[in-house]
mmCIF file of C-alpha atoms in Angstrom:
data_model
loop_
_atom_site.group_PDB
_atom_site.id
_atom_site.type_symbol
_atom_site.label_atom_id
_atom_site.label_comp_id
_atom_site.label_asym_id
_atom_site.label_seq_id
_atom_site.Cartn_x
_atom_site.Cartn_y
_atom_site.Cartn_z
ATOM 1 C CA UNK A 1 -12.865 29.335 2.904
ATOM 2 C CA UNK A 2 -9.799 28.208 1.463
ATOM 3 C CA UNK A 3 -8.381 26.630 4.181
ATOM 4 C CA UNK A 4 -11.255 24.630 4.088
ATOM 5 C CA UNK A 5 -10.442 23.895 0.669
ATOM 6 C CA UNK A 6 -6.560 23.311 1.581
ATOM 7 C CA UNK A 7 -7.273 20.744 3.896
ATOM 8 C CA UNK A 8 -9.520 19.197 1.234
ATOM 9 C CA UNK A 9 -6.868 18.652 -0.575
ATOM 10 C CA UNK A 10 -3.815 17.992 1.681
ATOM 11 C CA UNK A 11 -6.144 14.854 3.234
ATOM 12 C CA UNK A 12 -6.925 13.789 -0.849
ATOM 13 C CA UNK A 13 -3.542 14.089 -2.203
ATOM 14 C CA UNK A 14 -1.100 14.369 0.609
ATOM 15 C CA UNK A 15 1.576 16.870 -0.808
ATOM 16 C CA UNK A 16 1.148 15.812 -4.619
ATOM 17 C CA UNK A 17 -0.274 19.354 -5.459
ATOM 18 C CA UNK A 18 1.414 22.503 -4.643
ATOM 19 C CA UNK A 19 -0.851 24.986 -2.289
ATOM 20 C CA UNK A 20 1.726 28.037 -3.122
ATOM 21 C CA UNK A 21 0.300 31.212 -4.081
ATOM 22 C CA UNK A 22 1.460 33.657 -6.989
ATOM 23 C CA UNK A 23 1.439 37.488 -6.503
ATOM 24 C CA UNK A 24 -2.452 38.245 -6.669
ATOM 25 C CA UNK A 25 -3.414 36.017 -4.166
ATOM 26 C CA UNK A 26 -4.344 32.781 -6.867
ATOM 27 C CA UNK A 27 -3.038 29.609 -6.466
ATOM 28 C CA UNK A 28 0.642 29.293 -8.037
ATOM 29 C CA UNK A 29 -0.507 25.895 -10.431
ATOM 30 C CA UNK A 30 -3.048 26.145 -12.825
ATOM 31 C CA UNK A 31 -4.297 22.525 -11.894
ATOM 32 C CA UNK A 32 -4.925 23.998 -8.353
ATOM 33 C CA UNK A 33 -6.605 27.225 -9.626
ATOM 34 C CA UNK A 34 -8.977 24.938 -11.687
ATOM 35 C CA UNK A 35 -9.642 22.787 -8.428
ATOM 36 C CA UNK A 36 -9.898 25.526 -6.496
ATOM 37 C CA UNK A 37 -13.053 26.949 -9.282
ATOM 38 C CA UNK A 38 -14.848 23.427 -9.022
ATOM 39 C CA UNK A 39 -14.627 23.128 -5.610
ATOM 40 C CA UNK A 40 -16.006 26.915 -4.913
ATOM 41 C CA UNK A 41 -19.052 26.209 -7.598
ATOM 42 C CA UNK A 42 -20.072 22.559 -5.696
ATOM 43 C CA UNK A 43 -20.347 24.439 -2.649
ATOM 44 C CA UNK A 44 -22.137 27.129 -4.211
ATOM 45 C CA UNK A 45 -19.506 29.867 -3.030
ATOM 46 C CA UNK A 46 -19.377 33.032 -5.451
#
């Protein structure tokens, strides 16, 4: 699922958004987090 997502973005942006991860597991940026949320609800993942 989220490499899905990780290619999403790496062929949208390139490498303008940072794909590294914090301690939990979440994405590192909260720009990323919030894509990440979006992205998950259009797709109708839980």
């Amino acid at each position: 699922m989220n490499k899905q997502f990780e290619a999403m973005i790496r062929r949208m942006y390139g490498s303008r958004y940072s794909l590294d991860r914090g301690m939990e597991g979440n994405y590192a940026r909260e720009i990323v987090r919030r894509m990440f949320e979006v992205w998950r609800a259009a797709k109708g993942i839980k």
